[in-house]
Short mmCIF file of C-alpha atoms in Angstrom, two decimals:
data_model
loop_
_atom_site.label_atom_id
_atom_site.label_comp_id
_atom_site.label_asym_id
_atom_site.label_seq_id
_atom_site.Cartn_x
_atom_site.Cartn_y
_atom_site.Cartn_z
CA MET A 1 106.65 82.85 93.55
CA MET A 2 103.70 82.33 95.90
CA ALA A 3 100.19 83.05 94.84
CA ASN A 4 98.48 85.03 96.10
CA TYR A 5 94.53 83.57 96.88
CA GLY A 6 93.71 86.69 99.04
CA VAL A 7 91.51 87.36 101.80
CA GLN A 8 88.88 85.68 101.10
CA HIS A 9 87.99 82.11 103.29
CA VAL A 10 89.37 84.08 106.58
CA GLN A 11 85.92 84.86 108.68
CA PRO A 12 87.42 85.86 111.72
CA HIS A 13 84.53 86.01 114.26
CA ALA A 14 82.39 89.13 114.76
CA TYR A 15 82.34 90.93 118.43
CA GLY A 16 80.68 89.60 121.26
CA GLN A 17 80.06 85.98 118.49
CA PRO A 18 80.58 82.51 120.35
CA ASN A 19 83.97 81.37 119.29
CA PRO A 20 83.37 77.49 119.23
CA PHE A 21 87.13 76.82 120.18
CA GLY A 22 86.60 78.40 123.71
CA PRO A 23 85.21 82.20 125.00
CA PRO A 24 83.65 84.73 122.71
CA ILE A 25 86.05 86.77 121.57
CA GLN A 26 86.48 90.37 122.40
CA TRP A 27 87.43 92.43 119.14
CA MET A 28 88.81 96.41 119.84
CA GLN A 29 86.72 99.06 119.42
CA VAL A 30 87.37 100.09 116.38
CA PRO A 31 88.64 104.01 116.29
CA ALA A 32 87.67 106.74 114.08
CA PRO A 33 89.56 107.52 110.14
CA ILE A 34 92.00 108.90 110.94
CA PRO A 35 93.33 111.41 107.28
CA GLY A 36 96.97 110.46 106.94
CA CYS A 37 96.77 106.99 108.07
CA PRO A 38 96.90 104.15 106.43
CA PRO A 39 93.97 102.58 106.63
CA GLY A 40 93.26 99.86 108.95
CA LEU A 41 96.36 101.45 111.02
CA GLU A 42 94.42 103.73 113.98
CA TYR A 43 94.33 100.55 115.76
CA LEU A 44 97.74 101.49 116.42
CA THR A 45 97.62 104.95 117.35
CA GLN A 46 96.27 103.64 120.52
CA LEU A 47 98.71 100.94 121.71
CA ASP A 48 101.60 101.20 123.18
CA GLN A 49 101.79 96.85 123.49
CA ILE A 50 101.03 94.32 121.43
CA LEU A 51 100.18 90.43 122.08
CA MET A 52 100.97 87.94 119.49
CA ASN A 53 99.79 84.93 120.21
CA GLN A 54 99.65 81.20 117.71
CA PHE A 55 97.48 79.35 117.79
CA VAL A 56 98.29 75.41 118.41
CA GLU A 57 97.61 73.57 115.19
CA MET A 58 96.19 69.30 116.19
CA LEU A 59 97.23 68.80 112.97
CA GLU A 60 100.96 69.26 113.53
CA VAL A 61 101.47 68.00 117.29
CA ILE A 62 99.60 64.92 115.96
CA THR A 63 101.62 64.08 112.79
CA GLY A 64 104.05 65.77 112.48
CA TRP A 65 102.58 67.67 108.63
CA GLU A 66 104.36 71.19 109.10
CA THR A 67 101.11 73.13 109.10
CA GLN A 68 100.12 76.69 108.20
CA ASN A 69 100.63 79.09 110.63
CA ARG A 70 98.01 80.77 112.86
CA TYR A 71 97.98 84.43 115.04
CA VAL A 72 95.33 86.00 117.56
CA ILE A 73 96.65 90.13 117.46
CA LYS A 74 95.44 91.25 121.40
CA ASN A 75 95.40 94.88 122.74
CA THR A 76 96.97 94.26 126.98
CA MET A 77 93.50 94.09 127.42
CA GLY A 78 93.34 91.16 125.83
CA GLN A 79 90.76 92.18 123.02
CA GLN A 80 91.46 91.50 118.97
CA VAL A 81 92.89 93.91 117.35
CA TYR A 82 94.10 91.35 113.90
CA TYR A 83 94.34 88.36 112.88
CA ALA A 84 97.28 87.21 111.32
CA PHE A 85 96.64 83.55 108.59
CA GLU A 86 100.35 82.77 107.12
CA GLU A 87 100.70 81.79 103.10
CA SER A 88 103.79 79.76 101.42
CA ASP A 89 103.38 76.99 99.51
CA VAL A 90 102.85 73.10 101.46
CA CYS A 91 106.62 71.60 99.67
CA MET A 92 108.37 73.80 101.14
CA ARG A 93 107.20 73.78 104.47
CA GLN A 94 107.44 69.76 104.87
CA CYS A 95 111.16 69.84 103.03
CA CYS A 96 112.57 74.30 104.31
CA GLY A 97 110.35 73.96 107.80
CA PRO A 98 111.01 77.32 109.72
CA HIS A 99 112.91 78.15 107.02
CA ARG A 100 110.26 78.53 104.14
CA GLY A 101 109.46 81.87 102.37
CA PHE A 102 105.83 82.84 102.96
CA ILE A 103 103.32 85.89 102.93
CA MET A 104 102.15 86.41 106.30
CA HIS A 105 98.49 88.37 106.39
CA ILE A 106 96.74 90.41 108.86
CA VAL A 107 93.20 91.54 108.11
CA ASP A 108 90.89 93.50 111.17
CA ASN A 109 88.01 92.85 112.35
CA MET A 110 86.18 93.88 108.99
CA ASN A 111 88.07 91.12 106.96
CA MET A 112 89.79 93.78 105.31
CA GLU A 113 93.66 92.82 104.26
CA VAL A 114 95.66 95.75 106.24
CA MET A 115 99.13 94.68 106.30
CA ARG A 116 101.39 92.26 104.34
CA ILE A 117 104.61 90.96 105.84
CA ASN A 118 106.54 88.81 102.57
CA ARG A 119 109.61 86.68 103.69
CA GLU A 120 111.41 85.09 99.95
CA PHE A 121 113.44 81.29 100.86
CA LYS A 122 116.74 82.14 100.70
CA CYS A 123 119.10 79.21 100.21
CA GLY A 124 121.83 78.96 103.43
CA ALA A 125 120.51 81.74 104.77
CA GLY A 126 120.13 83.00 108.87
CA CYS A 127 123.94 83.22 109.71
CA CYS A 128 124.95 86.21 111.73
CA TRP A 129 128.19 86.16 110.95
CA CYS A 130 127.27 86.00 107.41
CA ALA A 131 124.43 88.66 107.16
CA CYS A 132 126.89 91.67 105.90
CA SER A 133 125.75 89.86 102.67
CA ASP A 134 121.88 90.56 101.23
CA GLY A 135 122.11 87.49 99.46
CA CYS A 136 122.56 86.14 102.72
CA ALA A 137 120.54 87.89 105.87
CA MET A 138 116.72 87.16 106.57
CA GLU A 139 114.48 89.57 105.81
CA VAL A 140 111.20 90.76 105.72
CA SER A 141 109.10 93.50 104.29
CA ILE A 142 106.53 94.68 105.13
CA GLU A 143 103.38 96.21 102.71
CA ALA A 144 100.48 98.73 104.68
CA PRO A 145 98.96 99.70 103.12
CA VAL A 146 98.73 96.24 100.97
CA GLY A 147 100.74 97.27 98.06
CA GLN A 148 102.43 100.50 99.11
CA ILE A 149 106.10 99.46 101.38
CA ALA A 150 106.00 100.43 104.72
CA GLY A 151 109.51 99.40 105.85
CA TYR A 152 111.52 96.54 106.29
CA VAL A 153 113.32 93.81 109.27
CA ARG A 154 116.48 93.18 108.53
CA GLN A 155 119.18 90.75 109.69
CA SER A 156 122.43 92.53 110.33
CA CYS A 157 125.49 91.35 110.61
CA SER A 158 126.54 90.74 114.40
CA ALA A 159 129.95 88.83 116.18
CA TRP A 160 126.91 86.38 117.96
CA VAL A 161 123.37 88.03 119.43
CA ALA A 162 120.68 87.79 116.85
CA GLU A 163 120.16 92.13 115.38
CA PHE A 164 117.78 93.17 113.34
CA ASP A 165 117.74 96.74 111.15
CA ILE A 166 114.22 98.09 111.24
CA LEU A 167 114.04 100.19 107.94
CA ASP A 168 111.86 102.78 106.37
CA GLU A 169 110.64 102.31 102.67
CA SER A 170 114.07 103.59 102.13
CA ARG A 171 115.84 101.64 104.08
CA ASN A 172 116.90 104.35 106.63
CA THR A 173 117.25 102.41 109.67
CA VAL A 174 115.05 104.29 112.29
CA LEU A 175 115.65 101.57 114.65
CA THR A 176 117.55 97.78 115.86
CA ILE A 177 116.40 95.07 117.90
CA LYS A 178 119.59 93.65 119.45
CA GLY A 179 118.37 90.10 121.06
CA PRO A 180 119.50 87.95 124.00
CA CYS A 181 123.13 86.68 124.67
CA CYS A 182 121.87 82.79 123.86
CA ILE A 183 118.49 82.42 122.40
CA CYS A 184 116.87 79.02 124.84
CA LYS A 185 114.81 77.26 122.97
CA GLY A 186 112.76 74.37 124.13
CA PRO A 187 110.25 73.13 127.34
CA PHE A 188 112.87 74.19 129.83
CA CYS A 189 113.52 76.89 129.36
CA CYS A 190 111.29 78.55 131.30
CA PHE A 191 111.44 81.90 131.67
CA ASP A 192 111.01 85.01 129.47
CA GLN A 193 113.28 86.27 126.13
CA GLU A 194 114.00 89.65 125.34
CA PHE A 195 115.26 91.06 122.40
CA GLY A 196 115.64 95.01 123.13
CA VAL A 197 114.34 97.73 120.89
CA ASN A 198 116.77 101.15 120.51
CA SER A 199 117.78 103.47 118.16
CA ALA A 200 119.14 103.84 115.43
CA ASP A 201 122.79 104.15 116.47
CA GLY A 202 121.82 101.95 119.38
CA THR A 203 122.48 103.51 122.38
CA VAL A 204 118.90 104.32 123.78
CA ASN A 205 116.74 101.52 124.20
CA ILE A 206 112.89 102.35 123.31
CA GLY A 207 110.97 98.64 123.75
CA LYS A 208 111.50 94.61 123.88
CA VAL A 209 110.00 92.21 121.72
CA THR A 210 109.51 89.60 123.87
CA LYS A 211 109.30 85.85 123.20
CA GLN A 212 107.36 84.72 126.57
CA TYR A 213 107.43 81.68 127.73
CA GLY A 214 104.37 79.06 127.00
CA GLY A 215 104.87 76.17 129.53
CA PHE A 216 106.18 72.52 129.66
CA CYS A 217 103.69 71.24 128.03
CA LYS A 218 102.96 73.46 124.51
CA GLU A 219 107.26 74.29 124.22
CA CYS A 220 107.61 70.60 124.13
CA TYR A 221 104.70 69.43 122.34
CA THR A 222 104.20 72.60 119.87
CA SER A 223 105.73 75.55 117.41
CA ALA A 224 103.00 77.85 119.23
CA ASP A 225 104.97 80.74 120.64
CA ASN A 226 103.17 84.05 122.43
CA PHE A 227 105.18 86.74 121.94
CA GLY A 228 104.61 90.32 123.56
CA ILE A 229 106.04 94.10 121.96
CA SER A 230 106.58 97.60 123.48
CA PHE A 231 107.14 100.24 121.80
CA PRO A 232 106.58 104.46 122.49
CA MET A 233 103.05 105.36 122.04
CA ASP A 234 104.14 108.37 119.41
CA LEU A 235 106.01 106.04 117.07
CA SER A 236 104.58 105.91 114.01
CA VAL A 237 101.73 103.87 113.23
CA THR A 238 102.99 102.79 109.62
CA MET A 239 106.88 101.49 112.07
CA LYS A 240 104.33 99.68 114.49
CA ALA A 241 103.19 97.91 111.73
CA VAL A 242 106.81 97.35 110.90
CA MET A 243 107.85 96.33 114.48
CA ILE A 244 104.90 93.67 113.65
CA GLY A 245 106.62 92.25 111.11
CA ALA A 246 110.23 92.05 113.39
CA ILE A 247 108.54 88.90 115.51
CA PHE A 248 107.32 87.05 112.69
CA LEU A 249 110.80 86.98 111.07
CA ILE A 250 112.18 86.30 115.07
CA ASP A 251 109.35 83.60 115.72
CA PHE A 252 110.72 81.76 112.68
CA MET A 253 114.02 82.29 112.70
CA PHE A 254 115.04 81.39 116.05
CA PHE A 255 111.40 79.96 117.95
CA GLU A 256 109.94 78.17 115.01
CA LYS A 257 111.55 74.44 115.03
CA LYS A 258 109.75 71.63 116.25
CA GLN A 259 111.66 70.55 119.87
#
């Protein structure tokens, strides 16, 4: 079991402060508290699209040593909404690669952890044909606020394409995700790849998760990926948080492998 070290060591840059790795970071304006909304998720009430960019880790690029992933989550104006960082065991990262278990901590611009995404390590899991069994299905749980389950994203059984169920805290299916017929990985897959977000019965499309092409060099030499997600503005904030969890599961399952 992985230890929980908290988020004290994370220091996101304040609004407008210089960023040593690039231009000044512009944070999304902090919304007013909303009754009944988990603290820190008020941002999501104003969003129907989210962009997620993974940091390029130079140590990993140069040496091949698998490092802990870091991400920035933005709105469509490029303003930072959240910062996400991985907690995982160093041996598991080197030996299990993208199949490793992890905890993803998500903090806001006040350095408060507003979400936590957990994936347990499952040996041999991930085959779409065997995902009917809990032991063979990849899954993440999403806590928002931390300590309170908001929902789950679970790989579902299919004949070929990648499919997932978006579940609430009681494991009732709220939405489904269906991937493309063929998931292409590598620098020559120079197009965006879309995973449709549909109603619980799969008949109505309400959004999509998009793995964006990052350019030849980035795709060739790194495993850092860019994603976008769209959903209805009036979708509950807890389900929007669960959809963010879906991005991480899709990334680790299909796009985290070294080229």
